[in-house]
Amino acid sequence: MFTLKFRIKKYRYPRWYYEFNRKLAIIGGSLVFVVACLYAFNAVSRYFFRHPFSFVTPIAEYMFCFSMFLCFGSTLQTNGLVGVDILRRFIDRHTPPRLHRVPVRTLALFGYLQALFYVFFLARGAWTMGVHAFSINSVTESALPLPQWLIYAFIVLGCVILAITILLIILTLFTDDDTYVTN
């Protein structure tokens, strides 16, 4: 039987990083709840008191973006992302079950490397835009002027967390752990 030559037998996805991503996801979910409360508060103040608050929308947008990027690592490590399994189904149909391991792991490795490539360029673009926004002291055009570099900092932080998660998952592909290979 054909096996991968670069197998790391003792490696496991670090429990502390799993817990770290889980706590970030809880914080991100809490931020989404706070965003919902802010919009509800704004609706009540607009319709009942005839006095809407103009600062709610920019703060809610920033919080929602931050919550999204906080949750990406946790979503990826729990296999919560939507994937296209056309090639996986093709492999399952056209290879004997004892030979599934190598092509499926290669396909997963290719997918994770593609994601890492995308995350790198997203982080690089956000970093460049953030440095530019910081250098010109750019702020939002609303009643509450928030610095625009802050949103880019959220994106870079989320990309770093996601890149570390992807690298740790790639390491698990070279072990006997099938957590990130199975559907």
Coordinates of N, CA and C in Angstrom, one line a residue:
M1 N 0.8 -1.2 0.0 CA 0.0 0.0 0.0 C 0.9 1.2 0.0
F2 N 0.5 2.2 -0.8 CA 1.2 3.5 -0.9 C 0.9 4.4 0.3
T3 N 2.0 4.9 0.9 CA 1.8 5.9 2.0 C 2.6 7.1 1.8
L4 N 2.2 8.2 2.5 CA 3.0 9.4 2.4 C 4.3 9.2 3.1
K5 N 5.4 9.7 2.5 CA 6.7 9.6 3.0 C 7.0 10.6 4.1
F6 N 6.3 11.7 4.1 CA 6.5 12.8 5.1 C 5.5 12.7 6.2
R7 N 5.4 11.6 6.8 CA 4.4 11.4 7.9 C 4.9 11.8 9.2
I8 N 4.2 12.6 9.9 CA 4.6 13.0 11.3 C 3.7 12.3 12.2
K9 N 4.1 11.3 12.9 CA 3.2 10.5 13.7 C 2.8 11.1 15.0
K10 N 3.6 11.9 15.6 CA 3.3 12.4 16.9 C 2.6 13.7 16.9
Y11 N 2.4 14.3 15.8 CA 1.8 15.7 15.7 C 0.3 15.6 15.9
R12 N -0.3 16.5 16.6 CA -1.7 16.7 16.8 C -2.0 18.1 16.7
Y13 N -3.2 18.4 16.2 CA -3.6 19.8 16.2 C -3.6 20.3 17.6
P14 N -2.9 21.4 17.9 CA -2.8 21.9 19.3 C -4.1 22.2 20.0
R15 N -4.3 21.6 21.1 CA -5.6 21.8 21.9 C -5.7 23.3 22.3
W16 N -4.6 23.9 22.7 CA -4.6 25.3 23.1 C -5.1 26.2 22.0
Y17 N -4.6 25.9 20.8 CA -5.0 26.8 19.6 C -6.5 26.5 19.3
Y18 N -7.0 25.3 19.4 CA -8.4 25.0 19.2 C -9.2 25.8 20.2
E19 N -8.8 25.8 21.5 CA -9.5 26.6 22.5 C -9.4 28.1 22.2
F20 N -8.3 28.5 21.8 CA -8.1 29.9 21.5 C -9.1 30.4 20.4
N21 N -9.2 29.6 19.3 CA -10.1 29.9 18.2 C -11.6 29.8 18.7
R22 N -11.8 28.8 19.6 CA -13.2 28.7 20.1 C -13.6 29.9 20.9
K23 N -12.7 30.4 21.7 CA -12.9 31.6 22.5 C -13.1 32.9 21.6
L24 N -12.3 32.9 20.6 CA -12.5 34.0 19.6 C -13.8 34.0 18.9
A25 N -14.3 32.7 18.7 CA -15.6 32.6 18.0 C -16.7 33.0 19.0
I26 N -16.5 32.7 20.3 CA -17.5 33.2 21.3 C -17.6 34.7 21.3
I27 N -16.4 35.3 21.3 CA -16.3 36.8 21.3 C -17.0 37.3 20.0
G28 N -16.7 36.7 18.9 CA -17.3 37.1 17.6 C -18.8 37.0 17.6
G29 N -19.3 35.9 18.2 CA -20.8 35.7 18.3 C -21.4 36.7 19.2
S30 N -20.7 37.0 20.3 CA -21.2 38.0 21.2 C -21.2 39.4 20.5
L31 N -20.2 39.7 19.7 CA -20.3 41.0 18.9 C -21.5 41.0 18.0
V32 N -21.8 39.9 17.4 CA -23.0 39.9 16.5 C -24.2 40.2 17.3
F33 N -24.3 39.6 18.5 CA -25.5 39.9 19.4 C -25.5 41.4 19.7
V34 N -24.4 42.0 20.0 CA -24.3 43.4 20.4 C -24.7 44.2 19.2
V35 N -24.3 43.8 18.0 CA -24.7 44.5 16.7 C -26.3 44.5 16.6
A36 N -26.8 43.3 16.8 CA -28.3 43.2 16.8 C -29.0 44.1 17.8
C37 N -28.4 44.1 19.0 CA -29.0 45.0 20.0 C -28.8 46.5 19.7
L38 N -27.7 46.8 19.0 CA -27.6 48.2 18.6 C -28.6 48.6 17.6
Y39 N -28.8 47.7 16.6 CA -29.8 48.0 15.6 C -31.2 48.0 16.2
A40 N -31.5 47.2 17.1 CA -32.8 47.2 17.8 C -33.0 48.5 18.5
F41 N -31.9 48.9 19.2 CA -32.0 50.2 20.0 C -32.2 51.3 19.1
N42 N -31.5 51.3 17.9 CA -31.7 52.4 16.9 C -33.1 52.4 16.4
A43 N -33.7 51.2 16.1 CA -35.0 51.2 15.6 C -36.0 51.7 16.6
V44 N -35.9 51.3 17.9 CA -36.7 51.8 18.9 C -36.6 53.3 19.1
S45 N -35.4 53.8 19.1 CA -35.2 55.3 19.2 C -35.7 56.1 18.0
R46 N -35.7 55.5 16.8 CA -36.2 56.2 15.6 C -37.7 56.2 15.6
Y47 N -38.3 55.1 15.9 CA -39.8 55.0 15.7 C -40.6 55.4 16.9
F48 N -40.0 55.3 18.1 CA -40.8 55.7 19.3 C -40.4 57.1 19.8
F49 N -39.2 57.4 19.7 CA -38.7 58.7 20.2 C -38.5 59.7 19.1
R50 N -38.6 59.3 17.9 CA -38.3 60.2 16.7 C -36.9 60.8 16.8
H51 N -36.0 60.0 17.3 CA -34.6 60.6 17.4 C -33.6 59.4 17.2
P52 N -33.3 59.1 15.9 CA -32.3 58.1 15.6 C -30.9 58.5 15.9
F53 N -30.1 57.5 16.2 CA -28.7 57.7 16.5 C -27.9 57.4 15.2
S54 N -27.1 58.4 14.8 CA -26.4 58.2 13.5 C -25.1 57.5 13.7
F55 N -24.7 57.3 15.0 CA -23.4 56.6 15.2 C -23.6 55.0 15.2
V56 N -24.8 54.5 15.2 CA -25.0 53.1 15.3 C -24.5 52.3 14.1
T57 N -24.8 52.8 12.9 CA -24.4 52.1 11.7 C -22.9 51.9 11.5
P58 N -22.1 53.0 11.6 CA -20.7 52.7 11.5 C -20.1 51.8 12.6
I59 N -20.5 52.0 13.8 CA -20.0 51.1 14.9 C -20.5 49.6 14.6
A60 N -21.7 49.5 14.2 CA -22.2 48.1 13.9 C -21.5 47.5 12.8
E61 N -21.2 48.2 11.7 CA -20.4 47.7 10.6 C -19.0 47.3 11.0
Y62 N -18.4 48.1 11.8 CA -17.0 47.7 12.3 C -17.1 46.4 13.2
M63 N -18.0 46.4 14.1 CA -18.2 45.3 15.0 C -18.5 44.0 14.2
F64 N -19.4 44.1 13.2 CA -19.7 42.9 12.4 C -18.5 42.4 11.6
C65 N -17.8 43.3 11.0 CA -16.5 42.9 10.3 C -15.5 42.2 11.2
F66 N -15.4 42.8 12.4 CA -14.4 42.2 13.4 C -14.9 40.9 13.8
S67 N -16.2 40.7 14.0 CA -16.7 39.4 14.5 C -16.5 38.4 13.4
M68 N -16.7 38.7 12.1 CA -16.5 37.8 11.0 C -15.1 37.3 11.0
F69 N -14.1 38.2 11.1 CA -12.7 37.8 11.0 C -12.3 37.0 12.3
L70 N -12.9 37.3 13.4 CA -12.6 36.5 14.6 C -13.1 35.1 14.5
C71 N -14.2 34.9 13.8 CA -14.8 33.5 13.7 C -14.2 32.6 12.6
F72 N -13.5 33.2 11.6 CA -13.0 32.4 10.5 C -12.2 31.2 10.9
G73 N -11.2 31.4 11.9 CA -10.4 30.3 12.3 C -11.1 29.2 12.9
S74 N -12.1 29.5 13.8 CA -12.9 28.5 14.4 C -13.8 27.7 13.4
T75 N -14.3 28.5 12.5 CA -15.2 27.9 11.5 C -14.3 26.9 10.6
L76 N -13.1 27.3 10.3 CA -12.3 26.4 9.5 C -11.9 25.1 10.3
Q77 N -11.5 25.3 11.5 CA -11.0 24.1 12.3 C -12.1 23.2 12.6
T78 N -13.4 23.6 12.6 CA -14.5 22.7 12.8 C -15.2 22.2 11.6
N79 N -14.5 22.4 10.4 CA -15.0 22.0 9.1 C -16.4 22.6 8.8
G80 N -16.6 23.8 9.2 CA -17.8 24.5 9.0 C -18.0 25.3 7.8
L81 N -16.9 25.3 7.0 CA -17.0 26.1 5.7 C -17.6 25.2 4.6
V82 N -18.2 25.9 3.7 CA -18.8 25.2 2.5 C -17.7 24.8 1.6
G83 N -17.7 23.6 1.1 CA -16.7 23.2 0.2 C -17.3 22.6 -1.1
V84 N -16.6 22.6 -2.2 CA -17.0 21.9 -3.4 C -16.4 20.6 -3.4
D85 N -17.2 19.5 -3.4 CA -16.7 18.2 -3.4 C -16.8 17.4 -4.7
I86 N -16.8 18.1 -5.8 CA -16.9 17.4 -7.1 C -15.7 16.4 -7.3
L87 N -14.5 17.0 -7.1 CA -13.3 16.1 -7.2 C -13.3 15.0 -6.2
R88 N -13.7 15.3 -5.0 CA -13.7 14.3 -3.9 C -14.7 13.1 -4.3
R89 N -15.8 13.4 -4.8 CA -16.8 12.4 -5.2 C -16.2 11.6 -6.4
F90 N -15.5 12.3 -7.3 CA -14.9 11.6 -8.5 C -13.9 10.6 -7.9
I91 N -13.1 11.0 -7.0 CA -12.1 10.1 -6.4 C -12.7 8.9 -5.7
D92 N -13.8 9.2 -5.0 CA -14.5 8.1 -4.3 C -15.1 7.1 -5.2
R93 N -15.6 7.6 -6.4 CA -16.2 6.7 -7.4 C -15.1 5.9 -8.2
H94 N -14.0 6.5 -8.5 CA -13.1 5.9 -9.4 C -11.8 5.3 -8.8
T95 N -11.7 5.3 -7.5 CA -10.5 4.6 -6.9 C -11.0 3.6 -5.9
P96 N -10.2 2.5 -5.8 CA -10.6 1.6 -4.8 C -10.5 2.2 -3.4
P97 N -11.3 1.7 -2.4 CA -11.2 2.3 -1.1 C -9.9 2.3 -0.4
R98 N -9.1 1.3 -0.6 CA -7.8 1.2 0.0 C -6.8 2.3 -0.5
L99 N -7.1 2.9 -1.7 CA -6.2 3.9 -2.3 C -6.7 5.3 -2.1
H100 N -7.8 5.5 -1.4 CA -8.4 6.9 -1.2 C -7.5 7.8 -0.5
R101 N -6.7 7.3 0.4 CA -6.0 8.2 1.4 C -5.1 9.2 0.6
V102 N -4.3 8.8 -0.3 CA -3.3 9.7 -0.9 C -4.0 10.7 -1.8
P103 N -4.9 10.4 -2.8 CA -5.5 11.4 -3.6 C -6.4 12.4 -2.8
V104 N -7.1 11.9 -1.8 CA -7.9 12.7 -1.0 C -7.1 13.7 -0.2
R105 N -6.0 13.2 0.4 CA -5.1 14.1 1.2 C -4.4 15.1 0.3
T106 N -4.1 14.7 -0.9 CA -3.4 15.6 -1.9 C -4.4 16.7 -2.3
L107 N -5.7 16.3 -2.5 CA -6.7 17.3 -2.9 C -6.9 18.2 -1.7
A108 N -7.0 17.7 -0.5 CA -7.2 18.6 0.7 C -6.0 19.5 0.8
L109 N -4.8 19.0 0.6 CA -3.6 19.9 0.8 C -3.6 21.0 -0.3
F110 N -4.0 20.6 -1.5 CA -4.1 21.6 -2.6 C -5.1 22.7 -2.2
G111 N -6.2 22.3 -1.7 CA -7.3 23.3 -1.3 C -6.8 24.2 -0.2
Y112 N -6.1 23.6 0.8 CA -5.6 24.5 2.0 C -4.5 25.4 1.5
L113 N -3.7 24.9 0.6 CA -2.6 25.8 0.1 C -3.2 27.0 -0.7
Q114 N -4.3 26.7 -1.5 CA -5.0 27.8 -2.2 C -5.6 28.8 -1.2
A115 N -6.2 28.3 -0.1 CA -6.7 29.2 0.9 C -5.6 30.0 1.5
L116 N -4.5 29.4 1.8 CA -3.4 30.2 2.4 C -2.9 31.2 1.4
F117 N -2.8 30.9 0.1 CA -2.4 31.9 -0.9 C -3.4 33.1 -0.9
Y118 N -4.7 32.8 -0.9 CA -5.7 33.9 -0.9 C -5.6 34.7 0.4
V119 N -5.4 34.0 1.5 CA -5.3 34.8 2.8 C -4.1 35.7 2.8
F120 N -3.0 35.2 2.3 CA -1.8 36.0 2.2 C -2.1 37.3 1.4
F121 N -2.7 37.2 0.3 CA -2.9 38.4 -0.5 C -4.0 39.3 0.1
L122 N -5.0 38.7 0.7 CA -5.9 39.5 1.4 C -5.3 40.3 2.6
A123 N -4.4 39.7 3.3 CA -3.7 40.3 4.4 C -2.8 41.4 3.9
R124 N -2.1 41.1 2.8 CA -1.2 42.1 2.2 C -1.9 43.3 1.8
G125 N -3.0 43.1 1.1 CA -3.8 44.2 0.6 C -4.4 45.0 1.8
A126 N -4.9 44.4 2.8 CA -5.4 45.1 3.9 C -4.3 45.8 4.7
W127 N -3.1 45.2 4.8 CA -2.0 45.9 5.4 C -1.6 47.2 4.7
T128 N -1.6 47.1 3.3 CA -1.2 48.2 2.5 C -2.2 49.3 2.6
M129 N -3.5 49.0 2.5 CA -4.6 50.0 2.7 C -4.6 50.6 4.1
G130 N -4.4 49.7 5.1 CA -4.3 50.2 6.5 C -3.2 51.2 6.7
V131 N -2.0 50.9 6.2 CA -0.9 51.8 6.3 C -1.2 53.2 5.6
H132 N -1.8 53.0 4.4 CA -2.1 54.3 3.7 C -3.2 55.1 4.4
A133 N -4.2 54.4 5.0 CA -5.3 55.1 5.7 C -4.7 55.8 7.0
F134 N -3.8 55.1 7.6 CA -3.2 55.6 8.8 C -2.3 56.8 8.5
S135 N -1.6 56.8 7.4 CA -0.7 57.8 7.0 C -1.4 59.1 6.6
I136 N -2.6 59.0 6.0 CA -3.3 60.2 5.7 C -4.4 60.5 6.7
N137 N -4.4 59.7 7.8 CA -5.4 60.0 8.9 C -6.8 60.0 8.4
S138 N -7.2 58.9 7.6 CA -8.5 58.8 7.0 C -9.5 58.3 8.1
V139 N -10.7 58.9 8.1 CA -11.7 58.6 9.0 C -13.0 58.4 8.2
T140 N -14.0 57.7 8.8 CA -15.3 57.5 8.2 C -16.1 58.8 8.1
E141 N -16.9 58.9 7.1 CA -17.7 60.1 6.9 C -19.1 59.8 7.5
S142 N -19.1 59.9 8.8 CA -20.4 59.7 9.6 C -20.3 60.7 10.8
A143 N -21.4 60.6 11.6 CA -21.5 61.4 12.8 C -20.4 61.1 13.8
L144 N -20.0 59.8 13.8 CA -18.9 59.4 14.7 C -17.7 59.0 13.8
P145 N -16.7 59.9 13.6 CA -15.6 59.6 12.7 C -14.7 58.6 13.3
L146 N -14.8 57.3 12.8 CA -13.9 56.3 13.2 C -12.7 56.2 12.2
P147 N -11.5 55.8 12.7 CA -10.4 55.7 11.8 C -10.5 54.5 10.9
Q148 N -10.3 54.7 9.7 CA -10.4 53.6 8.7 C -9.3 52.6 8.8
W149 N -8.2 52.9 9.3 CA -7.1 51.9 9.5 C -7.6 50.8 10.5
L150 N -8.5 51.1 11.3 CA -9.0 50.1 12.3 C -9.6 48.9 11.6
I151 N -10.4 49.2 10.6 CA -11.1 48.1 9.9 C -10.0 47.2 9.2
Y152 N -9.0 47.8 8.6 CA -7.9 47.1 8.0 C -7.1 46.3 9.0
A153 N -6.9 46.8 10.2 CA -6.3 46.1 11.3 C -7.1 44.8 11.6
F154 N -8.4 44.9 11.7 CA -9.2 43.8 12.0 C -9.0 42.7 10.9
I155 N -9.0 43.1 9.7 CA -8.8 42.2 8.6 C -7.4 41.5 8.7
V156 N -6.4 42.2 8.9 CA -5.1 41.6 9.0 C -5.0 40.7 10.2
L157 N -5.6 41.1 11.3 CA -5.6 40.2 12.5 C -6.3 38.9 12.2
G158 N -7.5 39.0 11.6 CA -8.2 37.8 11.2 C -7.5 36.9 10.2
C159 N -6.8 37.5 9.3 CA -6.0 36.8 8.3 C -4.8 36.0 9.0
V160 N -4.2 36.7 9.9 CA -3.1 36.0 10.7 C -3.6 34.8 11.4
I161 N -4.7 35.0 12.1 CA -5.3 33.9 12.8 C -5.7 32.7 11.9
L162 N -6.3 33.1 10.7 CA -6.7 32.1 9.7 C -5.5 31.4 9.1
A163 N -4.4 32.2 8.9 CA -3.2 31.5 8.3 C -2.6 30.5 9.2
I164 N -2.5 30.9 10.5 CA -2.0 29.9 11.5 C -2.9 28.7 11.6
T165 N -4.2 28.9 11.5 CA -5.1 27.7 11.5 C -4.9 26.8 10.3
I166 N -4.7 27.4 9.1 CA -4.5 26.7 7.9 C -3.2 25.9 8.0
L167 N -2.1 26.6 8.5 CA -0.8 25.9 8.6 C -0.9 24.7 9.5
L168 N -1.6 24.9 10.6 CA -1.7 23.8 11.6 C -2.6 22.6 11.0
I169 N -3.6 23.0 10.2 CA -4.4 21.9 9.5 C -3.5 21.2 8.5
I170 N -2.7 22.0 7.8 CA -1.8 21.3 6.7 C -0.9 20.3 7.4
L171 N -0.4 20.7 8.6 CA 0.5 19.7 9.3 C -0.3 18.5 9.7
T172 N -1.6 18.6 10.0 CA -2.3 17.4 10.4 C -2.6 16.5 9.1
L173 N -2.5 17.0 7.9 CA -2.7 16.2 6.8 C -1.5 15.2 6.6
F174 N -0.4 15.4 7.2 CA 0.7 14.5 7.1 C 0.8 13.5 8.3
T175 N -0.3 13.4 9.0 CA -0.4 12.5 10.1 C -1.5 11.4 9.8
D176 N -1.8 10.6 10.8 CA -2.9 9.6 10.6 C -4.2 10.2 10.9
D177 N -4.3 11.4 11.3 CA -5.5 12.1 11.7 C -6.3 12.4 10.5
D178 N -7.6 11.9 10.4 CA -8.4 12.2 9.2 C -9.5 13.3 9.5
T179 N -9.3 14.1 10.5 CA -10.3 15.1 10.8 C -10.5 16.1 9.7
Y180 N -9.5 16.6 9.1 CA -9.6 17.6 8.0 C -9.6 17.0 6.6
V181 N -9.8 15.7 6.5 CA -9.9 15.1 5.2 C -11.3 14.6 4.9
T182 N -12.0 14.1 5.9 CA -13.3 13.6 5.7 C -14.3 14.6 5.5
N183 N -15.5 14.2 5.0 CA -16.6 15.2 4.8 C -17.2 15.5 6.1

